[in-house]
């Protein structure tokens, strides 16, 4: 039986051109923002620092976080065996990317990373995450 809600965090990484980072996911298909589940009793700021290191080998500090939001976004997972939760609720953390940072996709999380204008997100297949991602960009003041 599937668990109800997975508590998670996602990063909206913004570069100097006000573009956001998305990546194609061989595991889930389509494009997504860097994100991941929170460990038990983990604060979402600590979670995003850990997730960015795990997924992109990206080291950030509190100073790189432009904004964090208490408002969350939620999406429902497709009814497929590979998903052990019914839905995911994500805190959003807006991160400023600078030229000293390096992005190196790790594991099978991302195949390709691209920078896009926030308004271009609907041009990319984000599957079941689309409405939540659009809302996240609105919360971040990017749409």
CSV table of N, CA, C and O in Angstrom, one decimal, residues 12-130:
chain,number,residue,atom,x,y,z
A,12,UNK,N,14.6,26.3,-6.9
A,12,UNK,CA,14.5,27.1,-8.1
A,12,UNK,C,15.8,27.9,-8.2
A,12,UNK,O,16.0,28.8,-7.4
A,13,UNK,N,16.7,27.4,-9.0
A,13,UNK,CA,18.0,28.0,-9.2
A,13,UNK,C,18.0,29.1,-10.3
A,13,UNK,O,17.6,28.7,-11.4
A,14,UNK,N,18.4,30.3,-10.0
A,14,UNK,CA,18.2,31.4,-10.9
A,14,UNK,C,19.6,32.0,-11.2
A,14,UNK,O,20.4,32.2,-10.2
A,15,UNK,N,19.9,32.1,-12.5
A,15,UNK,CA,21.2,32.7,-12.8
A,15,UNK,C,21.2,34.2,-13.0
A,15,UNK,O,20.1,34.8,-12.9
A,16,UNK,N,22.3,34.8,-13.4
A,16,UNK,CA,22.4,36.2,-13.6
A,16,UNK,C,21.4,36.8,-14.7
A,16,UNK,O,21.0,37.9,-14.6
A,17,UNK,N,21.1,35.9,-15.6
A,17,UNK,CA,20.1,36.3,-16.7
A,17,UNK,C,18.7,36.1,-16.3
A,17,UNK,O,17.8,36.2,-17.1
A,18,UNK,N,18.4,35.8,-15.0
A,18,UNK,CA,17.1,35.5,-14.5
A,18,UNK,C,16.5,34.2,-15.2
A,18,UNK,O,15.3,34.1,-15.3
A,19,UNK,N,17.3,33.3,-15.6
A,19,UNK,CA,16.9,32.1,-16.1
A,19,UNK,C,16.9,31.0,-15.0
A,19,UNK,O,17.7,31.2,-14.1
A,20,UNK,N,16.1,30.0,-15.2
A,20,UNK,CA,16.0,28.9,-14.1
A,20,UNK,C,16.6,27.6,-14.7
A,20,UNK,O,16.5,27.4,-15.9
A,21,UNK,N,17.1,26.8,-13.8
A,21,UNK,CA,17.7,25.6,-14.2
A,21,UNK,C,16.6,24.4,-14.1
A,21,UNK,O,16.0,24.3,-13.1
A,22,UNK,N,16.5,23.7,-15.2
A,22,UNK,CA,15.8,22.4,-15.2
A,22,UNK,C,16.6,21.4,-15.8
A,22,UNK,O,17.6,21.6,-16.5
A,23,UNK,N,16.3,20.1,-15.6
A,23,UNK,CA,17.0,19.0,-16.1
A,23,UNK,C,16.1,17.9,-16.6
A,23,UNK,O,15.0,17.7,-16.0
A,24,UNK,N,16.6,17.2,-17.6
A,24,UNK,CA,15.8,16.0,-18.1
A,24,UNK,C,16.2,14.8,-17.1
A,24,UNK,O,17.3,14.6,-16.8
A,25,UNK,N,15.1,14.1,-16.8
A,25,UNK,CA,15.3,13.0,-15.8
A,25,UNK,C,15.1,11.7,-16.5
A,25,UNK,O,14.0,11.3,-16.9
A,26,UNK,N,16.2,10.9,-16.6
A,26,UNK,CA,16.0,9.5,-17.1
A,26,UNK,C,15.2,8.6,-16.2
A,26,UNK,O,14.5,7.7,-16.6
A,27,UNK,N,15.2,8.9,-14.9
A,27,UNK,CA,14.4,8.1,-13.9
A,27,UNK,C,12.9,8.3,-14.0
A,27,UNK,O,12.1,7.4,-14.1
A,28,UNK,N,12.5,9.6,-14.0
A,28,UNK,CA,11.1,10.0,-14.0
A,28,UNK,C,10.6,10.3,-15.4
A,28,UNK,O,9.4,10.4,-15.6
A,29,UNK,N,11.4,10.6,-16.3
A,29,UNK,CA,11.0,11.1,-17.6
A,29,UNK,C,10.7,12.6,-17.5
A,29,UNK,O,10.4,13.1,-16.5
A,30,UNK,N,10.8,13.3,-18.6
A,30,UNK,CA,10.5,14.7,-18.7
A,30,UNK,C,11.6,15.5,-18.0
A,30,UNK,O,12.7,15.1,-17.7
A,31,UNK,N,11.2,16.8,-17.7
A,31,UNK,CA,12.1,17.8,-17.1
A,31,UNK,C,11.6,18.1,-15.7
A,31,UNK,O,10.4,18.0,-15.4
A,32,UNK,N,12.5,18.4,-14.8
A,32,UNK,CA,12.2,18.7,-13.5
A,32,UNK,C,13.2,19.7,-12.9
A,32,UNK,O,14.3,19.8,-13.4
A,33,UNK,N,12.8,20.3,-11.8
A,33,UNK,CA,13.7,21.1,-11.0
A,33,UNK,C,14.5,20.1,-10.0
A,33,UNK,O,14.0,19.1,-9.7
A,34,UNK,N,15.7,20.5,-9.6
A,34,UNK,CA,16.3,19.7,-8.6
A,34,UNK,C,15.5,19.7,-7.3
A,34,UNK,O,14.9,20.7,-6.9
A,35,UNK,N,15.3,18.5,-6.8
A,35,UNK,CA,14.4,18.3,-5.7
A,35,UNK,C,14.6,16.9,-5.0
A,35,UNK,O,15.3,16.1,-5.6
A,36,UNK,N,14.1,16.8,-3.9
A,36,UNK,CA,14.2,15.5,-3.2
A,36,UNK,C,13.5,15.4,-1.9
A,36,UNK,O,13.1,16.4,-1.3
A,37,UNK,N,13.3,14.2,-1.4
A,37,UNK,CA,12.6,14.0,-0.2
A,37,UNK,C,13.4,14.4,1.0
A,37,UNK,O,14.6,14.4,1.0
A,38,UNK,N,12.7,14.8,2.1
A,38,UNK,CA,13.3,15.2,3.3
A,38,UNK,C,13.5,14.0,4.2
A,38,UNK,O,12.6,13.1,4.3
A,39,UNK,N,14.6,13.9,4.9
A,39,UNK,CA,14.8,12.9,5.9
A,39,UNK,C,14.0,13.2,7.1
A,39,UNK,O,13.5,14.4,7.3
A,40,UNK,N,13.7,12.3,8.0
A,40,UNK,CA,12.9,12.5,9.1
A,40,UNK,C,13.5,13.6,10.0
A,40,UNK,O,14.7,13.6,10.3
A,41,UNK,N,12.7,14.6,10.4
A,41,UNK,CA,13.0,15.7,11.2
A,41,UNK,C,14.0,16.7,10.5
A,41,UNK,O,14.6,17.5,11.2
A,42,UNK,N,14.2,16.6,9.2
A,42,UNK,CA,15.2,17.4,8.5
A,42,UNK,C,14.5,18.7,8.1
A,42,UNK,O,13.4,18.7,7.5
A,43,UNK,N,15.1,19.9,8.4
A,43,UNK,CA,14.5,21.1,8.0
A,43,UNK,C,14.7,21.3,6.5
A,43,UNK,O,15.7,20.8,5.9
A,44,UNK,N,13.8,21.9,5.8
A,44,UNK,CA,13.9,21.9,4.3
A,44,UNK,C,15.1,22.7,3.8
A,44,UNK,O,15.6,22.4,2.7
A,45,UNK,N,15.6,23.6,4.6
A,45,UNK,CA,16.9,24.3,4.1
A,45,UNK,C,18.0,23.3,4.1
A,45,UNK,O,18.8,23.3,3.2
A,46,UNK,N,18.1,22.6,5.2
A,46,UNK,CA,19.2,21.5,5.3
A,46,UNK,C,19.0,20.5,4.2
A,46,UNK,O,19.9,20.0,3.6
A,47,UNK,N,17.7,20.2,3.9
A,47,UNK,CA,17.4,19.2,2.8
A,47,UNK,C,17.8,19.7,1.5
A,47,UNK,O,18.4,18.9,0.7
A,48,UNK,N,17.6,21.0,1.1
A,48,UNK,CA,18.0,21.4,-0.2
A,48,UNK,C,19.5,21.5,-0.3
A,48,UNK,O,20.1,21.2,-1.4
A,49,UNK,N,20.2,21.9,0.7
A,49,UNK,CA,21.7,21.9,0.7
A,49,UNK,C,22.2,20.5,0.4
A,49,UNK,O,23.0,20.3,-0.4
A,50,UNK,N,21.6,19.5,1.1
A,50,UNK,CA,22.0,18.1,0.9
A,50,UNK,C,21.6,17.6,-0.5
A,50,UNK,O,22.4,17.0,-1.2
A,51,UNK,N,20.4,17.9,-0.9
A,51,UNK,CA,19.9,17.4,-2.2
A,51,UNK,C,20.7,18.0,-3.4
A,51,UNK,O,21.1,17.3,-4.4
A,52,UNK,N,21.1,19.3,-3.3
A,52,UNK,CA,21.9,19.8,-4.4
A,52,UNK,C,23.3,19.2,-4.5
A,52,UNK,O,23.8,19.1,-5.6
A,53,UNK,N,23.8,18.9,-3.4
A,53,UNK,CA,25.1,18.2,-3.3
A,53,UNK,C,25.0,16.8,-3.9
A,53,UNK,O,25.8,16.4,-4.8
A,54,UNK,N,23.9,16.1,-3.6
A,54,UNK,CA,23.7,14.7,-4.0
A,54,UNK,C,23.4,14.7,-5.5
A,54,UNK,O,23.9,13.8,-6.2
A,55,UNK,N,22.5,15.6,-6.0
A,55,UNK,CA,22.1,15.5,-7.4
A,55,UNK,C,23.0,16.2,-8.4
A,55,UNK,O,23.1,15.8,-9.5
A,56,UNK,N,23.6,17.3,-8.0
A,56,UNK,CA,24.4,18.1,-8.9
A,56,UNK,C,25.8,18.4,-8.5
A,56,UNK,O,26.5,19.2,-9.1
A,57,UNK,N,26.2,17.8,-7.4
A,57,UNK,CA,27.6,18.1,-6.8
A,57,UNK,C,27.7,19.6,-6.6
A,57,UNK,O,28.8,20.1,-6.7
A,58,UNK,N,26.6,20.2,-6.2
A,58,UNK,CA,26.6,21.7,-6.0
A,58,UNK,C,26.7,22.0,-4.5
A,58,UNK,O,25.8,21.6,-3.8
A,59,UNK,N,27.7,22.7,-4.1
A,59,UNK,CA,27.8,23.1,-2.8
A,59,UNK,C,27.3,24.6,-2.6
A,59,UNK,O,27.8,25.5,-3.3
A,60,UNK,N,26.2,24.7,-1.8
A,60,UNK,CA,25.7,26.0,-1.5
A,60,UNK,C,25.7,26.3,0.0
A,60,UNK,O,25.8,25.3,0.8
A,61,UNK,N,25.6,27.5,0.3
A,61,UNK,CA,25.5,27.9,1.7
A,61,UNK,C,24.2,28.7,1.9
A,61,UNK,O,23.6,29.1,0.9
A,62,UNK,N,24.0,29.1,3.1
A,62,UNK,CA,22.8,29.9,3.4
A,62,UNK,C,22.9,31.2,2.6
A,62,UNK,O,21.8,31.7,2.1
A,63,UNK,N,24.1,31.7,2.3
A,63,UNK,CA,24.2,33.0,1.6
A,63,UNK,C,23.8,32.9,0.1
A,63,UNK,O,23.5,33.9,-0.5
A,64,UNK,N,23.7,31.7,-0.4
A,64,UNK,CA,23.3,31.5,-1.8
A,64,UNK,C,21.8,31.4,-1.9
A,64,UNK,O,21.3,31.4,-3.0
A,65,UNK,N,21.1,31.3,-0.8
A,65,UNK,CA,19.7,31.2,-0.8
A,65,UNK,C,19.1,32.6,-0.8
A,65,UNK,O,19.3,33.3,0.1
A,66,UNK,N,18.4,32.9,-1.9
A,66,UNK,CA,17.8,34.2,-2.0
A,66,UNK,C,16.5,34.3,-1.2
A,66,UNK,O,16.2,35.3,-0.6
A,67,UNK,N,15.7,33.2,-1.2
A,67,UNK,CA,14.5,33.2,-0.5
A,67,UNK,C,14.0,31.8,-0.2
A,67,UNK,O,14.3,30.9,-1.0
A,68,UNK,N,13.4,31.5,0.9
A,68,UNK,CA,12.7,30.3,1.2
A,68,UNK,C,11.3,30.6,1.5
A,68,UNK,O,11.0,31.6,2.0
A,69,UNK,N,10.4,29.6,1.2
A,69,UNK,CA,9.0,29.9,1.3
A,69,UNK,C,8.3,28.9,2.2
A,69,UNK,O,8.6,27.7,2.1
A,70,UNK,N,7.4,29.3,3.0
A,70,UNK,CA,6.6,28.4,3.8
A,70,UNK,C,5.4,27.8,3.0
A,70,UNK,O,5.0,26.7,3.3
A,71,UNK,N,5.0,28.6,2.0
A,71,UNK,CA,4.0,28.0,1.1
A,71,UNK,C,4.5,26.9,0.3
A,71,UNK,O,5.7,27.0,-0.2
A,72,UNK,N,3.8,25.8,0.2
A,72,UNK,CA,4.3,24.6,-0.5
A,72,UNK,C,3.5,24.4,-1.8
A,72,UNK,O,2.4,25.0,-2.0
A,73,UNK,N,4.0,23.5,-2.6
A,73,UNK,CA,3.3,23.0,-3.8
A,73,UNK,C,3.2,21.5,-3.7
A,73,UNK,O,4.0,20.9,-3.1
A,74,UNK,N,2.2,21.0,-4.3
A,74,UNK,CA,1.9,19.5,-4.2
A,74,UNK,C,1.6,19.0,-5.6
A,74,UNK,O,0.9,19.7,-6.4
A,75,UNK,N,2.1,17.8,-5.9
A,75,UNK,CA,1.6,17.1,-7.1
A,75,UNK,C,1.3,15.6,-6.7
A,75,UNK,O,1.8,15.1,-5.7
A,76,UNK,N,0.4,15.0,-7.5
A,76,UNK,CA,0.1,13.6,-7.3
A,76,UNK,C,0.9,12.8,-8.3
A,76,UNK,O,1.0,13.1,-9.5
A,77,UNK,N,1.5,11.7,-7.8
A,77,UNK,CA,2.2,10.8,-8.6
A,77,UNK,C,1.3,10.0,-9.5
A,77,UNK,O,0.2,9.6,-9.1
A,78,UNK,N,1.8,9.6,-10.6
A,78,UNK,CA,1.0,8.6,-11.4
A,78,UNK,C,0.9,7.3,-10.7
A,78,UNK,O,1.7,7.0,-9.8
A,79,UNK,N,-0.2,6.6,-10.9
A,79,UNK,CA,-0.4,5.3,-10.3
A,79,UNK,C,0.5,4.2,-10.9
A,79,UNK,O,0.0,3.4,-11.7
A,80,UNK,N,1.8,4.3,-10.6
A,80,UNK,CA,2.8,3.4,-11.1
A,80,UNK,C,3.5,2.8,-10.0
A,80,UNK,O,3.7,3.4,-9.0
A,81,UNK,N,4.0,1.5,-10.1
A,81,UNK,CA,4.6,0.8,-9.1
A,81,UNK,C,5.9,1.5,-8.6
A,81,UNK,O,6.3,1.4,-7.4
A,82,UNK,N,6.6,2.2,-9.5
A,82,UNK,CA,7.9,2.8,-9.1
A,82,UNK,C,7.7,4.0,-8.0
A,82,UNK,O,8.7,4.4,-7.4
A,83,UNK,N,6.5,4.5,-7.9
A,83,UNK,CA,6.2,5.5,-6.9
A,83,UNK,C,5.6,4.9,-5.6
A,83,UNK,O,4.6,4.3,-5.7
A,84,UNK,N,6.3,5.1,-4.5
A,84,UNK,CA,5.8,4.5,-3.3
A,84,UNK,C,4.9,5.5,-2.5
A,84,UNK,O,4.3,5.1,-1.5
A,85,UNK,N,4.8,6.7,-2.9
A,85,UNK,CA,3.9,7.7,-2.3
A,85,UNK,C,2.8,8.0,-3.3
A,85,UNK,O,3.0,7.9,-4.5
A,86,UNK,N,1.7,8.5,-2.8
A,86,UNK,CA,0.6,9.0,-3.6
A,86,UNK,C,0.8,10.4,-4.1
A,86,UNK,O,0.4,10.8,-5.2
A,87,UNK,N,1.5,11.2,-3.3
A,87,UNK,CA,1.7,12.6,-3.7
A,87,UNK,C,3.0,13.1,-3.0
A,87,UNK,O,3.5,12.5,-2.1
A,88,UNK,N,3.4,14.3,-3.5
A,88,UNK,CA,4.6,14.9,-2.9
A,88,UNK,C,4.3,16.4,-2.6
A,88,UNK,O,3.7,17.1,-3.5
A,89,UNK,N,4.7,16.8,-1.4
A,89,UNK,CA,4.5,18.2,-1.0
A,89,UNK,C,5.9,18.8,-0.9
A,89,UNK,O,6.7,18.3,-0.1
A,90,UNK,N,6.1,19.9,-1.6
A,90,UNK,CA,7.4,20.5,-1.7
A,90,UNK,C,7.5,21.9,-1.1
A,90,UNK,O,6.7,22.8,-1.5
A,91,UNK,N,8.5,22.1,-0.2
A,91,UNK,CA,8.9,23.5,0.1
A,91,UNK,C,9.7,24.0,-1.1
A,91,UNK,O,10.4,23.2,-1.8
A,92,UNK,N,9.8,25.3,-1.2
A,92,UNK,CA,10.5,25.9,-2.4
A,92,UNK,C,11.6,26.7,-1.8
A,92,UNK,O,11.4,27.5,-0.9
A,93,UNK,N,12.8,26.6,-2.4
A,93,UNK,CA,13.9,27.4,-2.0
A,93,UNK,C,14.5,28.0,-3.3
A,93,UNK,O,14.8,27.3,-4.2
A,94,UNK,N,14.6,29.3,-3.3
A,94,UNK,CA,15.2,30.0,-4.4
A,94,UNK,C,16.6,30.3,-4.2
A,94,UNK,O,17.0,30.8,-3.1
A,95,UNK,N,17.5,29.8,-5.1
A,95,UNK,CA,18.9,29.8,-5.0
A,95,UNK,C,19.5,30.7,-6.1
A,95,UNK,O,19.1,30.6,-7.3
A,96,UNK,N,20.5,31.5,-5.8
A,96,UNK,CA,21.2,32.4,-6.7
A,96,UNK,C,22.4,31.6,-7.2
A,96,UNK,O,23.2,31.2,-6.4
A,97,UNK,N,22.5,31.4,-8.5
A,97,UNK,CA,23.6,30.7,-9.1
A,97,UNK,C,24.7,31.8,-9.5
A,97,UNK,O,24.4,32.8,-10.1
A,98,UNK,N,26.0,31.5,-9.3
A,98,UNK,CA,27.0,32.4,-9.7
A,98,UNK,C,28.1,31.6,-10.5
A,98,UNK,O,28.1,30.4,-10.5
A,99,UNK,N,28.9,32.4,-11.1
A,99,UNK,CA,29.9,31.8,-12.1
A,99,UNK,C,30.9,30.9,-11.4
A,99,UNK,O,31.6,30.1,-12.1
A,100,UNK,N,31.1,31.0,-10.1
A,100,UNK,CA,32.0,30.1,-9.4
A,100,UNK,C,31.4,28.7,-9.1
A,100,UNK,O,32.1,27.7,-8.8
A,101,UNK,N,30.1,28.6,-9.3
A,101,UNK,CA,29.5,27.3,-9.0
A,101,UNK,C,29.6,26.4,-10.2
A,101,UNK,O,29.5,26.8,-11.4
A,102,UNK,N,29.7,25.1,-10.0
A,102,UNK,CA,29.8,24.1,-11.0
A,102,UNK,C,28.6,23.1,-10.8
A,102,UNK,O,28.3,22.8,-9.7
A,103,UNK,N,28.0,22.7,-12.0
A,103,UNK,CA,26.9,21.8,-11.9
A,103,UNK,C,27.4,20.5,-12.6
A,103,UNK,O,27.7,20.5,-13.8
A,104,UNK,N,27.4,19.4,-11.8
A,104,UNK,CA,27.8,18.1,-12.3
A,104,UNK,C,26.7,17.1,-12.0
A,104,UNK,O,26.7,16.6,-10.8
A,105,UNK,N,25.9,16.7,-12.9
A,105,UNK,CA,24.8,15.8,-12.6
A,105,UNK,C,25.4,14.5,-12.1
A,105,UNK,O,26.4,13.9,-12.6
A,106,UNK,N,24.8,14.0,-11.0
A,106,UNK,CA,25.2,12.8,-10.3
A,106,UNK,C,24.2,11.6,-10.6
A,106,UNK,O,23.0,11.9,-10.7
A,107,UNK,N,24.6,10.4,-10.5
A,107,UNK,CA,23.7,9.3,-10.5
A,107,UNK,C,22.9,9.3,-11.7
A,107,UNK,O,23.3,9.6,-12.8
A,108,UNK,N,21.6,8.9,-11.6
A,108,UNK,CA,20.7,8.9,-12.7
A,108,UNK,C,19.6,10.0,-12.6
A,108,UNK,O,18.5,9.9,-13.1
A,109,UNK,N,19.9,11.0,-11.8
A,109,UNK,CA,18.9,12.0,-11.5
A,109,UNK,C,18.7,12.9,-12.8
A,109,UNK,O,17.5,13.2,-13.1
A,110,UNK,N,19.7,13.3,-13.4
A,110,UNK,CA,19.6,14.2,-14.6
A,110,UNK,C,20.5,13.8,-15.7
A,110,UNK,O,21.7,13.4,-15.5
A,111,UNK,N,20.0,13.8,-16.9
A,111,UNK,CA,20.8,13.6,-18.1
A,111,UNK,C,21.4,14.9,-18.7
A,111,UNK,O,22.5,15.0,-19.1
A,112,UNK,N,20.5,15.9,-18.8
A,112,UNK,CA,20.9,17.1,-19.4
A,112,UNK,C,20.3,18.3,-18.6
A,112,UNK,O,19.2,18.2,-18.1
A,113,UNK,N,21.1,19.3,-18.4
A,113,UNK,CA,20.7,20.5,-17.6
A,113,UNK,C,20.6,21.6,-18.6
A,113,UNK,O,21.4,21.8,-19.5
A,114,UNK,N,19.5,22.4,-18.5
A,114,UNK,CA,19.3,23.6,-19.4
A,114,UNK,C,18.8,24.8,-18.5
A,114,UNK,O,18.1,24.6,-17.5
A,115,UNK,N,19.2,26.0,-19.0
A,115,UNK,CA,18.7,27.2,-18.4
A,115,UNK,C,17.6,27.7,-19.3
A,115,UNK,O,17.8,27.8,-20.6
A,116,UNK,N,16.4,28.1,-18.8
A,116,UNK,CA,15.3,28.6,-19.5
A,116,UNK,C,14.7,29.8,-18.9
A,116,UNK,O,14.9,30.0,-17.7
A,117,UNK,N,14.1,30.6,-19.7
A,117,UNK,CA,13.3,31.7,-19.1
A,117,UNK,C,12.1,31.0,-18.4
A,117,UNK,O,11.5,30.1,-18.9
A,118,UNK,N,11.7,31.6,-17.2
A,118,UNK,CA,10.6,30.9,-16.5
A,118,UNK,C,9.3,30.8,-17.4
A,118,UNK,O,8.6,29.8,-17.3
A,119,UNK,N,9.0,31.7,-18.2
A,119,UNK,CA,7.8,31.7,-19.1
A,119,UNK,C,7.9,30.5,-20.1
A,119,UNK,O,6.9,30.2,-20.7
A,120,UNK,N,9.1,30.0,-20.3
A,120,UNK,CA,9.2,28.9,-21.3
A,120,UNK,C,8.9,27.5,-20.7
A,120,UNK,O,8.9,26.5,-21.4
A,121,UNK,N,8.7,27.4,-19.4
A,121,UNK,CA,8.5,26.1,-18.8
A,121,UNK,C,7.4,25.3,-19.4
A,121,UNK,O,7.6,24.1,-19.6
A,122,UNK,N,6.3,25.9,-19.8
A,122,UNK,CA,5.3,25.0,-20.5
A,122,UNK,C,5.7,24.4,-21.8
A,122,UNK,O,5.1,23.4,-22.2
A,123,UNK,N,6.8,24.8,-22.4
A,123,UNK,CA,7.3,24.2,-23.6
A,123,UNK,C,8.1,22.9,-23.3
A,123,UNK,O,8.4,22.2,-24.3
A,124,UNK,N,8.3,22.6,-22.0
A,124,UNK,CA,9.0,21.4,-21.7
A,124,UNK,C,8.1,20.4,-20.9
A,124,UNK,O,7.2,20.9,-20.1
A,125,UNK,N,8.2,19.2,-21.2
A,125,UNK,CA,7.3,18.2,-20.7
A,125,UNK,C,7.7,17.9,-19.2
A,125,UNK,O,8.7,17.3,-18.9
A,126,UNK,N,7.0,18.4,-18.3
A,126,UNK,CA,7.2,18.2,-16.9
A,126,UNK,C,6.2,17.2,-16.3
A,126,UNK,O,6.1,17.0,-15.1
A,127,UNK,N,5.4,16.6,-17.2
A,127,UNK,CA,4.4,15.6,-16.8
A,127,UNK,C,3.5,16.0,-15.7
A,127,UNK,O,3.0,17.1,-15.7
A,128,UNK,N,3.4,15.2,-14.7
A,128,UNK,CA,2.5,15.4,-13.6
A,128,UNK,C,2.9,16.5,-12.7
A,128,UNK,O,2.1,16.9,-11.8
A,129,UNK,N,4.1,17.1,-12.9
A,129,UNK,CA,4.6,18.1,-12.0
A,129,UNK,C,4.2,19.5,-12.5
A,129,UNK,O,4.5,20.5,-11.9
A,130,UNK,N,3.6,19.7,-13.7
A,130,UNK,CA,3.5,20.9,-14.4
A,130,UNK,C,2.8,22.0,-13.6
A,130,UNK,O,3.3,23.1,-13.5
